[in-house]
Structures are given as C-alpha cells and as structure tokens.
C-alpha cells in the first residue's frame, strides 16, 4: 500500500539528513523515527553505479522481497531507506536477506 512507501525525494532527504545510518558490505540502512507508531515507511535506492537497469531492478526486487517477508520482525514507527552498494549486484537472495536482517539488528530494530 502507498502509505507504507517512501516516494518523494523530500521524504528520502529527511531520512538521510536527520536519520542514523548503519552499513555492512552489501547495504546501507538509514533509519529515522516518525510519528506513526503502527507502521514503517520503506524506500529503496539503487544507484547507476550498481549496474544497468535490469541489474538495478533485480537488486531492488530482492531487497523489497526480503523486507516484505521479514517485516513482522521489525520494530514499527520508522522511516527506512535501504541503499544498495555496488557489491550487491551479483549476490543471491539469501545473501541480501541476511545482510538486511544484520542491519536491522545493528540498528536495534529487530525483534527475534
């Protein structure tokens, strides 16, 4: 649903400017506490450095799917932006998912 997504450039900029960042070798996670305690808003950014459009879209789909399948385990009330690093372009779904969960644990947003 639309209310669960970060869409506008301004929304992304607020998260980058005011939020905290956590990173590992595949992904970077920016978190910013919003005033909506019942859900998270989620955005994905994959730059052209990662590859051509087919590769970028594949990476984006893998990130979104790993978030979708695990979002019940994440704490609510945050705006989240995940940025793919260039090393993520030839990785499997399991590697992306493990990397995403690792970032949420680093950020203290993971309820096991």
Rosetta silent file (secondary structure, phi, psi, omega in degrees, C-alpha in Angstrom):
SEQUENCE: XXXXXXXXXXXXXXXXXXXXXXXXXXXXXXXXXXXXXXXXXXXXXXXXXXXXXXXXXXXXXXXXXXXXXXXXXXXXXXXXXXXXXXXXXXXXXXXXXXXXXXXXXXXXXXXX
SCORE:     score description
SCORE:     0.000 S_00000001
   1 L     0.000  153.811 -174.842    0.000    0.000    0.000 S_00000001
   2 H   -61.519  -35.748 -174.788    1.082    3.565   -0.691 S_00000001
   3 H   -68.284  -14.285  179.904    1.204    4.686    2.936 S_00000001
   4 H   -93.072    3.621 -175.682    3.975    2.136    3.633 S_00000001
   5 E  -115.160  145.890  167.005    6.296    3.551    0.942 S_00000001
   6 L   -92.410  125.749 -175.685    8.683    6.465    0.788 S_00000001
   7 L  -118.049  -47.996 -170.638    8.185    8.001   -2.628 S_00000001
   8 L   -80.746  148.833  177.904    9.171   11.650   -2.791 S_00000001
   9 H   -56.646  -39.418 -179.072   12.720   12.934   -2.954 S_00000001
  10 H   -62.572  -38.321  178.925   11.985   15.221    0.010 S_00000001
  11 H   -64.785  -42.934  177.206   10.975   12.232    2.160 S_00000001
  12 H   -61.816  -43.666 -177.679   14.241   10.458    1.324 S_00000001
  13 H   -62.331  -38.007  177.938   16.242   13.630    2.083 S_00000001
  14 H   -61.017  -44.388 -179.359   14.676   13.963    5.549 S_00000001
  15 H   -64.606  -42.351  179.142   15.716   10.384    6.373 S_00000001
  16 H   -63.525  -44.044 -172.677   19.256   10.974    5.051 S_00000001
  17 H   -75.643  -44.736 -172.859   19.679   14.287    6.894 S_00000001
  18 H   -99.321  -15.711 -173.543   18.054   13.551   10.251 S_00000001
  19 L   -86.729  176.991  175.973   18.326    9.774   10.472 S_00000001
  20 E  -102.054  150.082  179.364   21.013    7.371   11.639 S_00000001
  21 E  -117.757  146.852  177.196   22.906    5.133    9.234 S_00000001
  22 E  -135.615  142.734 -176.346   24.095    1.555    9.584 S_00000001
  23 E  -144.543  157.365  167.755   26.072   -0.335    6.968 S_00000001
  24 L  -139.872 -166.777 -171.340   27.670   -3.600    6.004 S_00000001
  25 L   -71.149  -18.766 -178.676   29.420   -4.773    2.853 S_00000001
  26 L  -105.517  -36.090 -170.983   26.221   -5.061    0.735 S_00000001
  27 E  -135.199  160.858  170.954   23.732   -2.492    2.021 S_00000001
  28 E  -124.568  134.743  179.548   23.346    0.781    3.912 S_00000001
  29 E  -117.331  125.589  171.697   20.305    1.371    6.138 S_00000001
  30 E  -106.642  132.203  179.060   19.080    4.825    7.154 S_00000001
  31 E  -124.562  140.911  176.619   16.514    4.979    9.957 S_00000001
  32 E  -144.283  125.041 -177.700   14.502    7.953   11.156 S_00000001
  33 E   -69.427  124.338  175.295   11.816    7.798   13.849 S_00000001
  34 L  -104.514  178.270 -177.017    8.483    9.031   12.510 S_00000001
  35 L   -96.722   19.953  177.620    5.361    9.783   14.498 S_00000001
  36 L  -108.454  101.275 -172.153    3.414    6.813   13.150 S_00000001
  37 L   -82.309   -5.586 -175.417    3.812    4.089   15.755 S_00000001
  38 L   -99.786   -9.196  179.396    1.782    1.439   13.942 S_00000001
  39 L  -157.041  163.700  175.054    3.811    1.023   10.738 S_00000001
  40 L  -103.084  152.970  167.906    7.102    1.673    8.942 S_00000001
  41 E  -110.776  138.257 -168.000    7.608    3.505    5.670 S_00000001
  42 E  -128.872  135.931  175.090   10.195    1.889    3.424 S_00000001
  43 E  -137.604  151.218 -179.926   12.235    3.075    0.452 S_00000001
  44 E  -125.165  136.959  177.503   14.979    1.518   -1.661 S_00000001
  45 E  -126.633  125.233  177.825   17.711    3.349   -3.550 S_00000001
  46 E  -129.768  113.402 -174.647   19.947    1.665   -6.122 S_00000001
  47 L   -80.277  167.993 -179.660   22.338    3.963   -7.981 S_00000001
  48 L   -67.560  -16.062  177.475   23.532    3.603  -11.554 S_00000001
  49 L   -65.187  -25.902 -177.427   26.939    2.563  -10.231 S_00000001
  50 L   -67.537  -37.717  179.251   25.423   -0.824   -9.330 S_00000001
  51 L   161.062 -170.245  178.410   24.729   -1.662  -12.965 S_00000001
  52 L   -73.920  175.217 -169.540   22.336   -1.269  -15.859 S_00000001
  53 H   -58.383  -37.480 -178.915   18.575   -1.130  -15.316 S_00000001
  54 H   -62.710  -44.288 -179.872   17.999   -4.897  -15.358 S_00000001
  55 H   -68.188  -44.668  178.867   20.579   -5.449  -12.599 S_00000001
  56 H   -59.211  -44.533 -179.497   19.375   -2.444  -10.567 S_00000001
  57 H   -66.441  -35.635  177.311   15.780   -3.628  -10.723 S_00000001
  58 H   -64.055  -45.856  179.123   16.771   -7.160   -9.711 S_00000001
  59 H   -61.307  -43.673  179.570   18.663   -5.850   -6.665 S_00000001
  60 H   -61.389  -43.434  178.589   15.718   -3.605   -5.775 S_00000001
  61 H   -63.502  -40.310  179.175   13.281   -6.540   -6.037 S_00000001
  62 H   -64.025  -42.226  179.382   15.491   -8.726   -3.832 S_00000001
  63 H   -64.758  -47.410 -178.026   15.706   -6.024   -1.154 S_00000001
  64 H   -63.553  -39.002 -179.436   11.970   -5.339   -1.226 S_00000001
  65 H   -68.693  -41.655  179.148   11.107   -9.034   -1.079 S_00000001
  66 H   -66.891  -32.535  174.333   13.431   -9.734    1.850 S_00000001
  67 H   -67.102  -46.300 -176.893   11.869   -6.761    3.680 S_00000001
  68 H   -59.753  -40.398 -176.726    8.342   -7.960    2.866 S_00000001
  69 H   -78.122  -14.307 -177.210    8.963  -11.467    4.171 S_00000001
  70 H  -118.650    1.875 -168.772   10.572  -10.247    7.413 S_00000001
  71 H   -67.445  -18.764  175.530    8.764   -7.002    8.258 S_00000001
  72 H   -64.747  -26.405 -177.918    6.747   -8.560   11.104 S_00000001
  73 H   -83.069   -8.251 -175.651   10.068   -8.973   12.953 S_00000001
  74 E   -95.580  145.367  176.627   10.996   -5.290   12.641 S_00000001
  75 L   -66.135  149.579 -175.583   10.069   -2.585   15.149 S_00000001
  76 L   -98.696  162.413  175.084    7.399   -0.158   13.948 S_00000001
  77 L    97.957   26.451 -177.035    7.342    3.639   13.774 S_00000001
  78 E  -130.835  150.669  165.066   10.305    4.355   11.481 S_00000001
  79 E   -95.213  128.790 -174.371   11.062    5.728    8.042 S_00000001
  80 E  -124.750  135.128  172.718   13.616    3.377    6.487 S_00000001
  81 E  -127.368  127.583  175.905   15.801    3.771    3.406 S_00000001
  82 E  -109.082  128.907  178.173   17.973    0.938    2.133 S_00000001
  83 E  -112.512  129.316  178.927   20.774    1.785   -0.290 S_00000001
  84 E   -84.734  133.020  173.728   22.370   -0.969   -2.345 S_00000001
  85 L   -87.926  164.000 -176.810   26.144   -0.938   -2.631 S_00000001
  86 H   -61.845  -25.925 -179.597   27.899   -1.977   -5.834 S_00000001
  87 H   -69.876  -13.408 -176.294   28.922   -5.285   -4.224 S_00000001
  88 H   -82.904   -5.123 -170.032   25.256   -6.342   -4.036 S_00000001
  89 L   -68.403  -31.209 -177.204   24.797   -6.674   -7.794 S_00000001
  90 L  -114.338   30.764 -178.628   25.770  -10.345   -8.199 S_00000001
  91 L   -98.200  156.774  179.503   24.506  -11.644   -4.851 S_00000001
  92 L   -82.267  168.790  177.383   21.799  -14.218   -4.177 S_00000001
  93 H   -57.803  -44.405 -176.735   18.508  -13.579   -2.403 S_00000001
  94 H   -61.991  -38.514  178.804   19.779  -15.298    0.762 S_00000001
  95 H   -66.577  -41.183  178.352   22.854  -13.062    0.942 S_00000001
  96 H   -64.772  -44.791 -178.931   20.736   -9.911    0.530 S_00000001
  97 H   -62.740  -45.580  178.796   18.239  -11.106    3.155 S_00000001
  98 H   -60.425  -41.655  179.700   20.982  -11.972    5.657 S_00000001
  99 H   -64.326  -41.992  179.998   22.581   -8.575    5.063 S_00000001
 100 H   -65.316  -45.210  179.575   19.259   -6.739    5.595 S_00000001
 101 H   -63.664  -39.921  176.854   18.482   -8.610    8.829 S_00000001
 102 H   -58.429  -41.195  178.888   22.041   -7.932   10.034 S_00000001
 103 H   -66.916  -40.919  179.202   21.491   -4.176    9.508 S_00000001
 104 H   -65.371  -35.041  176.055   18.193   -4.202   11.392 S_00000001
 105 H   -66.874  -42.142  177.152   19.900   -5.984   14.288 S_00000001
 106 H   -58.420  -40.344 -176.320   22.705   -3.373   14.257 S_00000001
 107 H   -78.671   -9.098 -177.816   20.082   -0.617   14.348 S_00000001
 108 L    74.903   25.100 -177.115   18.253   -2.317   17.237 S_00000001
 109 L  -108.221   10.008 -175.096   15.068   -2.623   15.182 S_00000001
 110 E  -106.541  122.002  173.591   14.907   -6.427   15.018 S_00000001
 111 L  -101.363  112.279 -177.317   12.585   -8.382   17.316 S_00000001
 112 L   -75.824    0.000    0.000   13.618  -12.033   17.139 S_00000001
